[in-house]
Amino acid sequence: MYPNSPSLGRIPLPLPCARQQQTSAYLSKVPVSVAPDLLSPEQFFQASLNIHKNANLPRLLMNGNVLTVPPLSSPPWSYLNHSPLISPGSPPSSFQNRKLPFLLRQILHIESLIRRRSDEGNSPYDVKRQRFQSPQEQTVNHQAVPLRGDIRCSYPGSPAFPLLQSPSPPVLKGHSSNSGDCWLYDHIDTTLPVAKDKLSKQILDLFQALQQQVCDLKKKDICRAELQREIQQIFPQSRLYLVGSSLNGFGIRSSDADLCLVLKEEPMNQNTEARHILSLLHKHFYTRLSYIERPQFIRAKVPIVKFRDKVSGAEFDLNVNNVVGIRNTFLLRTYAYLDKRVRPLVLVIKKWANHHGINDASRGTLSSYTIVLMVLHYLQTLPEPILPSLQKKYPECFDRTMQLHLVHQAPRNIPQFLSKNETPLGDLLLGFLKYFAVEFDWSKDIISLREAKALPRTDDYEWRNKYICVEEPFDGSNTARAVYEKQKFDLIRAEFLKAWVALRDNRDLYSLLPVKGIMKKMHSL
């Protein structure tokens, strides 16, 4: 279970009536320059620390020291020209005309949160006695991060401060109330293709040992739900999405989980806004959440916070507003289940690349995402294609302007693609290795999933000085991933060529991978 979690169902208790009256008497002493509706989450956090350090709240109010912020300064992350804590439709108004109880409610709310955290931190906590509770009640929708109708529920909080209520996932039959989004567990046809030859059977056996189980996904989603409730104490209108291989159908049992925190659907500067938000969350995880282990703030092109969840044992990478990852997740998820051969082929190729040291983007080789796109591209470009271009065939389902809360729903009714190509898995694996070892022209062509073919390179800056170029499916002008070093490129090509020759000569997966050792390790998880 998750200690120090707001999912325990406790709600902020109001101060005694006498205390409220005493506090209200001092509200007129607060300086006019304080503008509570323009405070950023960071400033609210600092204000809460001031309250926590100074127990005498009336004296603080008298001295005007509760909220030490610049007068009427808009925070750097005031999305859509308003604070995340304020309803987008509310007109601006001066502090003199604002009702004073508004400030009182905010101060009492912050103080109650601090008192609750303090009580939890100072008292012994019996982990075995913890229980998840998710009281459900309607909450307010927000235009920046719209919520799906089936999950608009929240903790019962102060009716005068609805924007601090946090959506909680619906209760799934047979699961705890923290099991996350119901659609994650929709029935999907996962029947396997028939294997008539030795190599195809070896591929299927290894796939079954590698593939992520439903219980693995549930553990990750429970942690996502817990973190979402925790983060919404700081960013009330945010949503936390599970993305990447854990959700797109190409995850293995030991896969890390990727999380995307969305505060707005518009692009966010990853070098400034995203880094600042992640630095706040990194500090919060490190100091407040005992179930988060080894949080690390990594300042990359897309900055992330890496951490381990002690309860599930899963490793997580958290980014902010990298929303293209959400769209890509559901595009790849649709491809994964269009044909029964897709997932086994992708997972075995990923394992092969990882075993031979060419599946590590941090070291200049291929990322897992790139490998998936390469396999799908190969299946699209066969003389008799096994996969179509989904973006061409169903453009309405993969519209890059579609609101995020609709992205998971749009492709749900796309039927399986009925290909006339009945090539067995073993031959497909051999063909994939040959295609990229000797057939694909890396110097002239770009891999395009969107167009279902290889595109000629242009003189655009985006494609210069790169040895391997893979087009981003939702943005044709950008590379999803690339290989920049000649040495790494030569290593990758050499491994493809060596694997193709070995498999062509003996048609045995054991010539590429220590299959028994891998399967034994997977079964022990």
Short mmCIF file of C-alpha atoms in Angstrom, two decimals, residues 247-503:
data_model
loop_
_atom_site.label_atom_id
_atom_site.label_comp_id
_atom_site.label_asym_id
_atom_site.label_seq_id
_atom_site.Cartn_x
_atom_site.Cartn_y
_atom_site.Cartn_z
CA LEU A 247 0.43 0.53 -22.76
CA ASN A 248 1.10 0.20 -26.49
CA GLY A 249 1.24 -3.60 -26.51
CA PHE A 250 5.00 -3.90 -26.99
CA GLY A 251 6.07 -4.01 -23.35
CA ILE A 252 7.93 -6.86 -21.71
CA ARG A 253 7.68 -7.91 -18.08
CA SER A 254 10.78 -5.95 -17.06
CA SER A 255 9.85 -2.79 -19.03
CA ASP A 256 10.05 0.57 -17.30
CA ALA A 257 6.82 2.58 -17.23
CA ASP A 258 6.56 6.01 -18.84
CA LEU A 259 4.30 8.68 -17.36
CA CYS A 260 3.22 11.96 -18.95
CA LEU A 261 1.91 14.73 -16.70
CA VAL A 262 -0.39 17.03 -18.68
CA LEU A 263 -1.11 20.52 -17.40
CA LYS A 264 -2.29 21.93 -20.73
CA GLU A 265 -2.77 20.59 -24.23
CA GLU A 266 -0.70 23.34 -25.83
CA PRO A 267 3.06 22.89 -26.36
CA MET A 268 5.27 23.59 -23.35
CA ASN A 269 8.87 24.81 -23.35
CA GLN A 270 10.78 21.73 -22.18
CA ASN A 271 13.91 23.73 -21.27
CA THR A 272 12.17 26.17 -18.92
CA GLU A 273 8.59 25.39 -17.86
CA ALA A 274 8.86 21.60 -17.88
CA ARG A 275 12.20 21.60 -16.04
CA HIS A 276 10.85 23.95 -13.37
CA ILE A 277 7.75 21.83 -12.78
CA LEU A 278 9.77 18.61 -12.65
CA SER A 279 12.22 20.14 -10.18
CA LEU A 280 9.28 20.91 -7.86
CA LEU A 281 7.93 17.37 -8.23
CA HIS A 282 11.38 15.84 -7.69
CA LYS A 283 11.69 17.70 -4.40
CA HIS A 284 8.15 16.73 -3.43
CA PHE A 285 8.76 13.04 -4.20
CA TYR A 286 12.04 13.06 -2.29
CA THR A 287 10.72 14.73 0.85
CA ARG A 288 7.06 13.65 1.05
CA LEU A 289 6.45 10.25 -0.55
CA SER A 290 7.95 7.32 1.31
CA TYR A 291 6.87 4.83 -1.39
CA ILE A 292 9.01 6.61 -4.02
CA GLU A 293 12.59 5.36 -4.12
CA ARG A 294 15.66 6.95 -5.73
CA PRO A 295 14.01 9.91 -7.51
CA GLN A 296 16.43 11.45 -10.03
CA PHE A 297 15.91 14.65 -12.01
CA ILE A 298 17.48 14.24 -15.48
CA ARG A 299 17.89 17.40 -17.56
CA ALA A 300 17.65 15.93 -21.06
CA LYS A 301 16.10 17.34 -24.27
CA VAL A 302 12.84 16.09 -22.81
CA PRO A 303 13.57 16.31 -19.06
CA ILE A 304 12.30 13.52 -16.83
CA VAL A 305 12.19 12.41 -13.21
CA LYS A 306 13.21 8.75 -12.82
CA PHE A 307 12.11 6.84 -9.74
CA ARG A 308 11.18 3.41 -8.42
CA ASP A 309 7.86 2.52 -6.80
CA LYS A 310 8.57 0.39 -3.72
CA VAL A 311 5.09 -1.16 -3.74
CA SER A 312 5.03 -2.53 -7.30
CA GLY A 313 8.80 -2.62 -7.82
CA ALA A 314 8.35 -0.86 -11.19
CA GLU A 315 10.71 1.80 -12.52
CA PHE A 316 9.10 4.99 -13.86
CA ASP A 317 10.11 7.90 -16.11
CA LEU A 318 7.94 11.00 -15.66
CA ASN A 319 7.82 13.83 -18.21
CA VAL A 320 5.67 16.95 -18.44
CA ASN A 321 3.44 17.81 -21.40
CA ASN A 322 5.22 15.64 -23.96
CA VAL A 323 1.75 14.99 -25.38
CA VAL A 324 2.96 13.51 -28.68
CA GLY A 325 3.90 10.46 -26.61
CA ILE A 326 0.23 9.97 -25.69
CA ARG A 327 -0.85 10.10 -29.34
CA ASN A 328 1.96 7.75 -30.39
CA THR A 329 1.02 5.28 -27.65
CA PHE A 330 -2.47 4.73 -29.04
CA LEU A 331 -1.31 4.71 -32.65
CA LEU A 332 1.20 1.94 -31.88
CA ARG A 333 -1.33 0.13 -29.68
CA THR A 334 -3.67 -0.07 -32.67
CA TYR A 335 -0.91 -1.41 -34.92
CA ALA A 336 0.01 -3.98 -32.27
CA TYR A 337 -3.36 -5.72 -32.48
CA LEU A 338 -4.07 -5.38 -36.24
CA ASP A 339 -2.37 -8.71 -36.97
CA LYS A 340 -1.50 -11.60 -34.64
CA ARG A 341 2.10 -11.70 -35.84
CA VAL A 342 3.00 -8.10 -35.00
CA ARG A 343 3.59 -8.31 -31.24
CA PRO A 344 5.61 -11.56 -31.21
CA LEU A 345 7.86 -10.26 -33.99
CA VAL A 346 8.44 -6.87 -32.33
CA LEU A 347 9.20 -8.25 -28.85
CA VAL A 348 11.69 -10.84 -30.09
CA ILE A 349 13.48 -8.25 -32.27
CA LYS A 350 13.64 -5.82 -29.34
CA LYS A 351 15.15 -8.54 -27.17
CA TRP A 352 17.68 -9.43 -29.88
CA ALA A 353 18.74 -5.78 -30.29
CA ASN A 354 19.07 -5.31 -26.54
CA HIS A 355 21.13 -8.49 -26.13
CA HIS A 356 23.58 -7.37 -28.84
CA GLY A 357 24.07 -3.83 -27.52
CA ILE A 358 22.25 -1.84 -30.22
CA ASN A 359 19.16 -0.89 -28.19
CA ASP A 360 20.37 2.02 -26.05
CA ALA A 361 19.58 5.55 -27.24
CA SER A 362 21.62 7.04 -24.39
CA ARG A 363 24.71 5.45 -25.97
CA GLY A 364 23.89 6.52 -29.50
CA THR A 365 22.23 3.36 -30.79
CA LEU A 366 18.55 2.51 -31.40
CA SER A 367 15.80 3.29 -28.92
CA SER A 368 13.01 0.77 -28.34
CA TYR A 369 10.60 3.21 -29.98
CA THR A 370 12.78 3.35 -33.11
CA ILE A 371 12.93 -0.46 -33.29
CA VAL A 372 9.13 -0.70 -33.10
CA LEU A 373 8.76 1.83 -35.93
CA MET A 374 11.32 -0.08 -38.01
CA VAL A 375 9.43 -3.38 -37.63
CA LEU A 376 6.07 -1.79 -38.46
CA HIS A 377 7.61 -0.06 -41.48
CA TYR A 378 8.99 -3.39 -42.75
CA LEU A 379 5.55 -5.03 -42.43
CA GLN A 380 4.02 -2.12 -44.38
CA THR A 381 6.50 -2.35 -47.27
CA LEU A 382 6.24 -6.06 -48.11
CA PRO A 383 5.02 -6.88 -51.66
CA GLU A 384 1.79 -7.96 -49.97
CA PRO A 385 1.60 -5.64 -46.92
CA ILE A 386 0.72 -7.08 -43.54
CA LEU A 387 -0.03 -3.60 -42.14
CA PRO A 388 -1.54 -0.49 -43.78
CA SER A 389 -0.92 3.15 -42.94
CA LEU A 390 -3.49 3.73 -40.20
CA GLN A 391 -3.12 7.49 -40.52
CA LYS A 392 -4.09 7.28 -44.18
CA LYS A 393 -6.79 4.64 -43.81
CA TYR A 394 -8.43 6.15 -40.68
CA PRO A 395 -7.38 9.83 -40.61
CA GLU A 396 -10.29 10.78 -38.36
CA CYS A 397 -9.05 8.38 -35.65
CA PHE A 398 -5.48 9.72 -35.61
CA ASP A 399 -6.00 13.44 -36.05
CA ARG A 400 -3.06 15.24 -34.42
CA THR A 401 -5.43 18.04 -33.28
CA MET A 402 -7.79 15.68 -31.43
CA GLN A 403 -8.27 16.49 -27.75
CA LEU A 404 -6.33 14.16 -25.47
CA HIS A 405 -9.35 12.82 -23.63
CA LEU A 406 -10.64 11.40 -26.94
CA VAL A 407 -7.37 9.88 -28.17
CA HIS A 408 -7.88 6.49 -26.51
CA GLN A 409 -11.49 6.15 -27.72
CA ALA A 410 -11.08 6.92 -31.42
CA PRO A 411 -9.26 3.74 -32.56
CA ARG A 412 -11.19 1.25 -30.41
CA ASN A 413 -13.50 0.09 -33.22
CA ILE A 414 -10.88 -0.28 -35.96
CA PRO A 415 -11.11 -3.90 -37.19
CA GLN A 416 -8.20 -6.23 -37.78
CA PHE A 417 -6.47 -5.72 -41.10
CA LEU A 418 -7.14 -8.69 -43.37
CA SER A 419 -3.90 -9.22 -45.24
CA LYS A 420 -3.44 -11.86 -47.93
CA ASN A 421 0.14 -12.28 -46.72
CA GLU A 422 0.39 -15.48 -44.66
CA THR A 423 4.17 -15.51 -44.21
CA PRO A 424 5.11 -17.34 -40.97
CA LEU A 425 6.92 -15.58 -38.12
CA GLY A 426 10.26 -17.23 -38.83
CA ASP A 427 10.36 -15.96 -42.41
CA LEU A 428 9.26 -12.49 -41.29
CA LEU A 429 12.13 -12.30 -38.79
CA LEU A 430 14.61 -13.38 -41.44
CA GLY A 431 13.17 -10.89 -43.94
CA PHE A 432 13.34 -8.01 -41.43
CA LEU A 433 17.04 -8.62 -40.77
CA LYS A 434 17.81 -8.87 -44.49
CA TYR A 435 15.80 -5.72 -45.34
CA PHE A 436 17.80 -3.47 -43.02
CA ALA A 437 21.12 -5.29 -43.52
CA VAL A 438 21.35 -5.14 -47.32
CA GLU A 439 18.18 -3.71 -48.94
CA PHE A 440 17.28 -0.43 -47.25
CA ASP A 441 19.32 2.55 -48.53
CA TRP A 442 20.23 4.40 -45.33
CA SER A 443 22.04 7.19 -47.18
CA LYS A 444 19.04 8.18 -49.30
CA ASP A 445 15.89 7.09 -47.50
CA ILE A 446 13.85 7.92 -44.41
CA ILE A 447 11.60 5.44 -42.59
CA SER A 448 8.00 6.70 -42.65
CA LEU A 449 5.22 4.91 -40.80
CA ARG A 450 2.78 7.66 -41.78
CA GLU A 451 3.31 7.10 -45.52
CA ALA A 452 3.88 3.31 -45.23
CA LYS A 453 7.01 3.57 -47.36
CA ALA A 454 10.57 4.84 -47.48
CA LEU A 455 10.75 8.55 -48.28
CA PRO A 456 13.68 10.18 -50.08
CA ARG A 457 15.88 12.41 -47.97
CA THR A 458 15.72 16.12 -48.59
CA ASP A 459 18.17 18.90 -47.90
CA ASP A 460 16.20 20.02 -44.86
CA TYR A 461 18.23 20.66 -41.72
CA GLU A 462 16.27 18.00 -39.87
CA TRP A 463 17.74 15.20 -42.02
CA ARG A 464 21.36 16.36 -42.30
CA ASN A 465 24.36 14.61 -40.72
CA LYS A 466 22.33 11.63 -39.56
CA TYR A 467 22.94 8.01 -40.50
CA ILE A 468 19.57 6.57 -39.50
CA CYS A 469 16.43 8.69 -39.79
CA VAL A 470 12.95 7.68 -38.66
CA GLU A 471 10.09 10.09 -39.23
CA GLU A 472 7.87 11.10 -36.32
CA PRO A 473 4.39 9.70 -37.20
CA PHE A 474 2.47 12.78 -36.06
CA ASP A 475 4.96 15.36 -37.33
CA GLY A 476 6.56 14.54 -40.67
CA SER A 477 9.01 17.42 -40.40
CA ASN A 478 10.78 15.92 -37.37
CA THR A 479 12.76 12.77 -36.67
CA ALA A 480 11.34 10.44 -34.04
CA ARG A 481 14.84 9.11 -33.43
CA ALA A 482 18.16 9.24 -35.29
CA VAL A 483 21.68 7.81 -35.14
CA TYR A 484 24.35 10.53 -35.42
CA GLU A 485 27.67 8.68 -35.13
CA LYS A 486 29.25 6.72 -37.98
CA GLN A 487 30.78 4.25 -35.52
CA LYS A 488 27.38 3.45 -33.97
CA PHE A 489 25.78 3.16 -37.40
CA ASP A 490 28.44 0.69 -38.56
CA LEU A 491 27.92 -1.35 -35.39
CA ILE A 492 24.15 -1.52 -35.96
CA ARG A 493 24.50 -2.57 -39.62
CA ALA A 494 27.11 -5.18 -38.70
CA GLU A 495 24.77 -6.76 -36.13
CA PHE A 496 21.90 -6.86 -38.63
CA LEU A 497 24.13 -8.50 -41.24
CA LYS A 498 25.59 -11.02 -38.80
CA ALA A 499 22.15 -12.01 -37.50
CA TRP A 500 20.70 -12.37 -41.01
CA VAL A 501 23.55 -14.66 -42.14
CA ALA A 502 23.34 -16.80 -38.98
CA LEU A 503 19.56 -17.20 -39.17
#
